[in-house]
Amino acid sequence: MNKRFLFFLTLLVAATVLPALLTTRSDVSLASVRQLWSDVLRDADQPGMRLTRLTASEEMQLGADLLQTKPWPEDPAGAARLVRVAQPMLPHVHRRDITYQFHVVQTPMFNAFALPGGQILVTDAMLGFVQSDDELAEVLGHEMAHVDLRHAVEHYQYQYRLGPLVELFHRLATMPFSADQELDADAEGLRLAVAAGYDPAAAPALFARMRQQFHEAAAPSATTPAGEIAHSLGDALASYFRTHPPSEERARRLRELVAATRAHQPAQKP
């Protein structure tokens, strides 16, 4: 990216964002400002990102290296379930040169996320929350979509610019994707799940249940700092919504996608 352009872009962001930060009633963390700047860089430097794109083998090696820095123990039995549920979706991904690996990590955080190169991680808290393989397929499909659409590796490229490598795994696990990337991953993840024969209605049902329980459980402790990992369901769910921002738009789009999917499915014989 041209340095002169980047300088003026910085001034523009400062001029438009800082007044809003100064007048907002809620606390704004340094992490949120860094994430905003990361989104600006991502949108402004798409041509440069294409020129520096990693090969599939380089991306998979990067994901394997990042995985080694994770701070949580793994649950092999839980991972076996992820593999079983994800297996029917693998033939339907676009990037056939990526080998996916699935991990369940033991932490009270309620989350699922994708590392570059097909490393998919689901926390045991999330695994315990889903009520069926159909719901789990929607979770896995969404994260696989972030890899298939190159969101995960693009996320790495820009998070890497914001700080030292030693902090990178934590940032990748806790910083959100952009709103557009989330919507795209919702659609692509649903496509993968449906192509594998899973129930499309599981996606909006799971999303609505997470939203409902998050808001109900978190309401009494709304002043809890966002970075604090608590053991209550509300704070556990908050860790998911920090990296997968909830919105009425996402909920509406999911319902529309399911309706469109059902409209194109062949009618079942009585």
Tab-separated table of C-alpha atoms in Angstrom:
chain	number	residue	atom	x	y	z
A	1	MET	CA	0.000	0.000	0.000
A	2	ASN	CA	1.292	3.488	-0.858
A	3	LYS	CA	2.672	5.090	2.339
A	4	ARG	CA	1.297	8.517	1.464
A	5	PHE	CA	-2.160	7.046	0.928
A	6	LEU	CA	-1.903	5.144	4.222
A	7	PHE	CA	-0.984	8.358	6.055
A	8	PHE	CA	-4.050	10.192	4.745
A	9	LEU	CA	-6.196	7.142	5.442
A	10	THR	CA	-4.997	7.237	9.049
A	11	LEU	CA	-5.967	10.891	9.337
A	12	LEU	CA	-9.380	10.165	7.846
A	13	VAL	CA	-10.044	7.345	10.282
A	14	ALA	CA	-8.916	9.500	13.201
A	15	ALA	CA	-11.148	12.363	12.101
A	16	THR	CA	-14.241	10.184	11.790
A	17	VAL	CA	-13.752	7.644	14.561
A	18	LEU	CA	-12.222	9.571	17.453
A	19	PRO	CA	-15.151	11.997	17.907
A	20	ALA	CA	-17.497	9.035	18.125
A	21	LEU	CA	-15.261	7.334	20.678
A	22	LEU	CA	-15.101	10.465	22.789
A	23	THR	CA	-18.870	10.926	22.846
A	24	THR	CA	-19.945	7.305	23.369
A	25	ARG	CA	-21.343	6.355	26.750
A	26	SER	CA	-19.836	2.864	26.762
A	27	ASP	CA	-16.199	2.037	27.448
A	28	VAL	CA	-14.085	1.572	24.330
A	29	SER	CA	-11.094	-0.715	24.722
A	30	LEU	CA	-7.798	-0.442	22.930
A	31	ALA	CA	-8.534	-3.847	21.412
A	32	SER	CA	-11.684	-2.538	19.745
A	33	VAL	CA	-9.768	0.383	18.235
A	34	ARG	CA	-7.095	-2.000	16.985
A	35	GLN	CA	-9.783	-4.204	15.461
A	36	LEU	CA	-11.357	-1.218	13.710
A	37	TRP	CA	-7.998	-0.264	12.264
A	38	SER	CA	-7.477	-3.866	11.160
A	39	ASP	CA	-10.804	-3.769	9.299
A	40	VAL	CA	-9.790	-0.509	7.593
A	41	LEU	CA	-6.500	-2.042	6.476
A	42	ARG	CA	-8.245	-5.172	5.232
A	43	ASP	CA	-10.673	-3.211	3.095
A	44	ALA	CA	-8.102	-0.733	1.783
A	45	ASP	CA	-5.363	-3.197	0.837
A	46	GLN	CA	-7.164	-6.013	-0.957
A	47	PRO	CA	-4.867	-5.771	-4.034
A	48	GLY	CA	-1.772	-6.021	-1.850
A	49	MET	CA	-3.204	-8.994	-0.015
A	50	ARG	CA	-3.776	-10.864	-3.257
A	51	LEU	CA	-0.156	-10.245	-4.257
A	52	THR	CA	1.131	-11.673	-0.956
A	53	ARG	CA	-1.258	-14.651	-0.832
A	54	LEU	CA	0.186	-17.763	0.787
A	55	THR	CA	0.187	-21.103	-0.999
A	56	ALA	CA	-2.018	-23.823	0.477
A	57	SER	CA	0.996	-25.647	1.925
A	58	GLU	CA	2.345	-22.431	3.462
A	59	GLU	CA	-1.048	-21.641	4.947
A	60	MET	CA	-1.403	-25.127	6.440
A	61	GLN	CA	2.080	-24.913	7.954
A	62	LEU	CA	1.186	-21.526	9.430
A	63	GLY	CA	-1.979	-22.968	10.974
A	64	ALA	CA	-0.061	-25.905	12.434
A	65	ASP	CA	2.533	-23.551	13.933
A	66	LEU	CA	-0.154	-21.330	15.452
A	67	LEU	CA	-1.931	-24.364	16.879
A	68	GLN	CA	1.171	-25.255	18.877
A	69	THR	CA	0.852	-21.974	20.800
A	70	LYS	CA	-2.698	-22.614	22.049
A	71	PRO	CA	-2.946	-22.425	25.861
A	72	TRP	CA	-5.609	-25.115	26.360
A	73	PRO	CA	-5.517	-28.940	26.573
A	74	GLU	CA	-7.382	-30.949	23.948
A	75	ASP	CA	-10.217	-33.473	24.219
A	76	PRO	CA	-9.567	-36.291	21.684
A	77	ALA	CA	-12.985	-37.892	22.222
A	78	GLY	CA	-14.730	-34.617	21.460
A	79	ALA	CA	-12.548	-34.121	18.392
A	80	ALA	CA	-13.661	-37.518	17.069
A	81	ARG	CA	-17.251	-36.267	17.071
A	82	LEU	CA	-16.237	-33.148	15.148
A	83	VAL	CA	-14.509	-35.276	12.514
A	84	ARG	CA	-17.571	-37.508	12.163
A	85	VAL	CA	-19.943	-34.551	11.715
A	86	ALA	CA	-17.607	-32.612	9.404
A	87	GLN	CA	-16.680	-35.543	7.165
A	88	PRO	CA	-19.774	-35.314	4.896
A	89	MET	CA	-19.123	-31.583	4.346
A	90	LEU	CA	-15.516	-31.924	3.195
A	91	PRO	CA	-16.312	-32.965	-0.414
A	92	HIS	CA	-18.265	-29.718	-0.857
A	93	VAL	CA	-15.545	-27.187	0.034
A	94	HIS	CA	-14.014	-25.139	-2.780
A	95	ARG	CA	-10.382	-25.251	-1.646
A	96	ARG	CA	-9.621	-28.954	-2.090
A	97	ASP	CA	-5.912	-28.416	-1.414
A	98	ILE	CA	-6.591	-27.615	2.258
A	99	THR	CA	-6.553	-30.509	4.746
A	100	TYR	CA	-8.925	-29.779	7.626
A	101	GLN	CA	-8.152	-30.804	11.191
A	102	PHE	CA	-10.613	-30.549	14.072
A	103	HIS	CA	-9.899	-29.952	17.740
A	104	VAL	CA	-11.935	-29.675	20.934
A	105	VAL	CA	-10.153	-27.548	23.533
A	106	GLN	CA	-10.963	-27.503	27.219
A	107	THR	CA	-11.806	-23.983	28.370
A	108	PRO	CA	-14.854	-22.269	29.921
A	109	MET	CA	-14.929	-19.905	26.930
A	110	PHE	CA	-17.943	-20.500	24.712
A	111	ASN	CA	-16.458	-20.332	21.238
A	112	ALA	CA	-15.490	-21.884	17.928
A	113	PHE	CA	-12.932	-20.418	15.572
A	114	ALA	CA	-10.791	-21.147	12.542
A	115	LEU	CA	-7.050	-20.791	12.128
A	116	PRO	CA	-5.389	-20.514	8.722
A	117	GLY	CA	-4.861	-23.766	6.871
A	118	GLY	CA	-7.966	-25.604	8.033
A	119	GLN	CA	-7.397	-25.825	11.785
A	120	ILE	CA	-10.899	-25.725	13.321
A	121	LEU	CA	-11.201	-25.370	17.097
A	122	VAL	CA	-14.364	-25.783	19.175
A	123	THR	CA	-14.386	-25.329	22.931
A	124	ASP	CA	-15.922	-28.015	25.113
A	125	ALA	CA	-18.373	-25.382	26.387
A	126	MET	CA	-19.670	-24.892	22.845
A	127	LEU	CA	-19.755	-28.635	22.199
A	128	GLY	CA	-21.887	-29.099	25.297
A	129	PHE	CA	-24.300	-26.368	24.203
A	130	VAL	CA	-25.284	-27.736	20.783
A	131	GLN	CA	-28.276	-30.050	20.960
A	132	SER	CA	-27.760	-32.139	17.815
A	133	ASP	CA	-25.337	-33.042	15.065
A	134	ASP	CA	-27.310	-30.690	12.808
A	135	GLU	CA	-26.485	-27.745	15.073
A	136	LEU	CA	-22.865	-28.833	15.369
A	137	ALA	CA	-22.677	-29.052	11.571
A	138	GLU	CA	-23.785	-25.412	11.337
A	139	VAL	CA	-21.038	-24.377	13.769
A	140	LEU	CA	-18.383	-26.351	11.911
A	141	GLY	CA	-19.644	-25.265	8.495
A	142	HIS	CA	-19.423	-21.613	9.514
A	143	GLU	CA	-15.807	-21.996	10.669
A	144	MET	CA	-14.851	-24.083	7.624
A	145	ALA	CA	-16.313	-21.318	5.473
A	146	HIS	CA	-13.923	-18.807	7.057
A	147	VAL	CA	-11.070	-20.999	5.784
A	148	ASP	CA	-12.673	-21.766	2.424
A	149	LEU	CA	-13.324	-18.059	1.749
A	150	ARG	CA	-9.775	-17.165	2.913
A	151	HIS	CA	-11.067	-15.074	5.808
A	152	ALA	CA	-8.874	-16.910	8.327
A	153	VAL	CA	-5.595	-16.320	6.518
A	154	GLU	CA	-6.520	-12.708	5.687
A	155	HIS	CA	-7.324	-12.232	9.381
A	156	TYR	CA	-3.833	-13.492	10.170
A	157	GLN	CA	-2.170	-11.138	7.692
A	158	TYR	CA	-3.672	-8.038	9.280
A	159	GLN	CA	-3.519	-9.166	12.893
A	160	TYR	CA	0.171	-9.893	12.322
A	161	ARG	CA	0.697	-6.236	11.391
A	162	LEU	CA	-0.788	-5.105	14.713
A	163	GLY	CA	1.578	-6.788	17.132
A	164	PRO	CA	4.202	-9.438	17.928
A	165	LEU	CA	3.769	-13.065	16.899
A	166	VAL	CA	3.711	-14.263	20.511
A	167	GLU	CA	0.267	-12.644	20.959
A	168	LEU	CA	-1.073	-13.767	17.603
A	169	PHE	CA	-2.958	-16.896	18.658
A	170	HIS	CA	-4.851	-14.958	21.341
A	171	ARG	CA	-5.796	-12.204	18.881
A	172	LEU	CA	-6.951	-14.670	16.235
A	173	ALA	CA	-9.067	-16.462	18.841
A	174	THR	CA	-10.653	-13.332	20.311
A	175	MET	CA	-10.865	-10.691	17.574
A	176	PRO	CA	-13.978	-10.707	15.387
A	177	PHE	CA	-14.205	-11.044	11.643
A	178	SER	CA	-15.840	-8.189	9.755
A	179	ALA	CA	-19.626	-8.056	9.460
A	180	ASP	CA	-19.474	-8.884	5.748
A	181	GLN	CA	-17.223	-11.861	6.417
A	182	GLU	CA	-19.632	-13.154	9.061
A	183	LEU	CA	-22.570	-12.886	6.667
A	184	ASP	CA	-20.601	-14.634	3.933
A	185	ALA	CA	-19.546	-17.406	6.321
A	186	ASP	CA	-23.156	-17.829	7.467
A	187	ALA	CA	-24.247	-18.400	3.864
A	188	GLU	CA	-21.334	-20.631	2.879
A	189	GLY	CA	-21.504	-22.622	6.119
A	190	LEU	CA	-25.193	-23.254	5.574
A	191	ARG	CA	-24.450	-24.399	2.018
A	192	LEU	CA	-21.865	-26.901	3.270
A	193	ALA	CA	-24.208	-28.272	5.933
A	194	VAL	CA	-27.153	-28.624	3.545
A	195	ALA	CA	-24.978	-30.244	0.867
A	196	ALA	CA	-23.947	-32.819	3.476
A	197	GLY	CA	-27.580	-33.571	4.321
A	198	TYR	CA	-27.923	-31.667	7.583
A	199	ASP	CA	-31.089	-29.782	8.550
A	200	PRO	CA	-30.810	-26.098	7.500
A	201	ALA	CA	-33.285	-25.054	10.205
A	202	ALA	CA	-30.644	-25.864	12.829
A	203	ALA	CA	-28.702	-22.687	11.974
A	204	PRO	CA	-31.268	-20.010	12.923
A	205	ALA	CA	-32.510	-22.171	15.819
A	206	LEU	CA	-29.035	-22.402	17.352
A	207	PHE	CA	-28.320	-18.731	16.699
A	208	ALA	CA	-31.598	-17.645	18.320
A	209	ARG	CA	-31.030	-19.863	21.360
A	210	MET	CA	-27.537	-18.492	21.896
A	211	ARG	CA	-28.767	-14.918	21.586
A	212	GLN	CA	-31.640	-15.514	23.998
A	213	GLN	CA	-29.568	-17.227	26.676
A	214	PHE	CA	-26.738	-14.746	26.307
A	215	HIS	CA	-28.981	-11.731	26.872
A	216	GLU	CA	-30.923	-13.334	29.715
A	217	ALA	CA	-27.858	-14.580	31.558
A	218	ALA	CA	-25.712	-11.511	30.978
A	219	ALA	CA	-28.287	-8.872	31.917
A	220	PRO	CA	-27.588	-8.818	35.703
A	221	SER	CA	-23.850	-8.322	35.158
A	222	ALA	CA	-23.792	-5.974	32.200
A	223	THR	CA	-20.926	-3.974	33.722
A	224	THR	CA	-18.542	-6.945	33.778
A	225	PRO	CA	-15.396	-6.099	31.745
A	226	ALA	CA	-15.576	-7.782	28.357
A	227	GLY	CA	-12.125	-9.292	28.635
A	228	GLU	CA	-12.849	-11.080	31.899
A	229	ILE	CA	-13.441	-14.811	31.503
A	230	ALA	CA	-16.203	-15.767	33.935
A	231	HIS	CA	-17.767	-19.126	34.576
A	232	SER	CA	-21.410	-18.173	34.218
A	233	LEU	CA	-23.289	-19.048	31.039
A	234	GLY	CA	-23.777	-15.405	30.197
A	235	ASP	CA	-20.075	-14.585	30.293
A	236	ALA	CA	-19.216	-17.822	28.499
A	237	LEU	CA	-21.603	-16.939	25.686
A	238	ALA	CA	-20.161	-13.441	25.619
A	239	SER	CA	-16.851	-14.921	24.481
A	240	TYR	CA	-18.612	-16.318	21.410
A	241	PHE	CA	-20.396	-13.086	20.574
A	242	ARG	CA	-17.166	-11.093	20.851
A	243	THR	CA	-15.803	-13.058	17.870
A	244	HIS	CA	-19.131	-13.679	16.103
A	245	PRO	CA	-21.018	-10.386	16.581
A	246	PRO	CA	-24.789	-10.927	16.958
A	247	SER	CA	-27.058	-8.745	14.901
A	248	GLU	CA	-30.604	-8.605	13.665
A	249	GLU	CA	-29.173	-8.565	10.151
A	250	ARG	CA	-27.449	-11.923	10.646
A	251	ALA	CA	-30.574	-13.440	12.174
A	252	ARG	CA	-32.749	-12.145	9.334
A	253	ARG	CA	-30.309	-13.334	6.674
A	254	LEU	CA	-30.154	-16.796	8.216
A	255	ARG	CA	-33.940	-17.108	8.158
A	256	GLU	CA	-34.026	-15.974	4.528
A	257	LEU	CA	-31.275	-18.411	3.558
A	258	VAL	CA	-33.105	-21.304	5.183
A	259	ALA	CA	-36.357	-20.345	3.434
A	260	ALA	CA	-34.573	-20.122	0.077
A	261	THR	CA	-32.846	-23.447	0.667
A	262	ARG	CA	-36.114	-25.177	1.467
A	263	ALA	CA	-37.760	-23.661	-1.602
A	264	HIS	CA	-35.135	-25.291	-3.819
A	265	GLN	CA	-35.194	-28.672	-2.092
A	266	PRO	CA	-37.216	-31.397	-3.850
A	267	ALA	CA	-40.531	-32.169	-2.189
A	268	GLN	CA	-40.476	-35.285	-0.029
A	269	LYS	CA	-42.681	-38.175	-1.087
A	270	PRO	CA	-45.511	-39.025	1.340
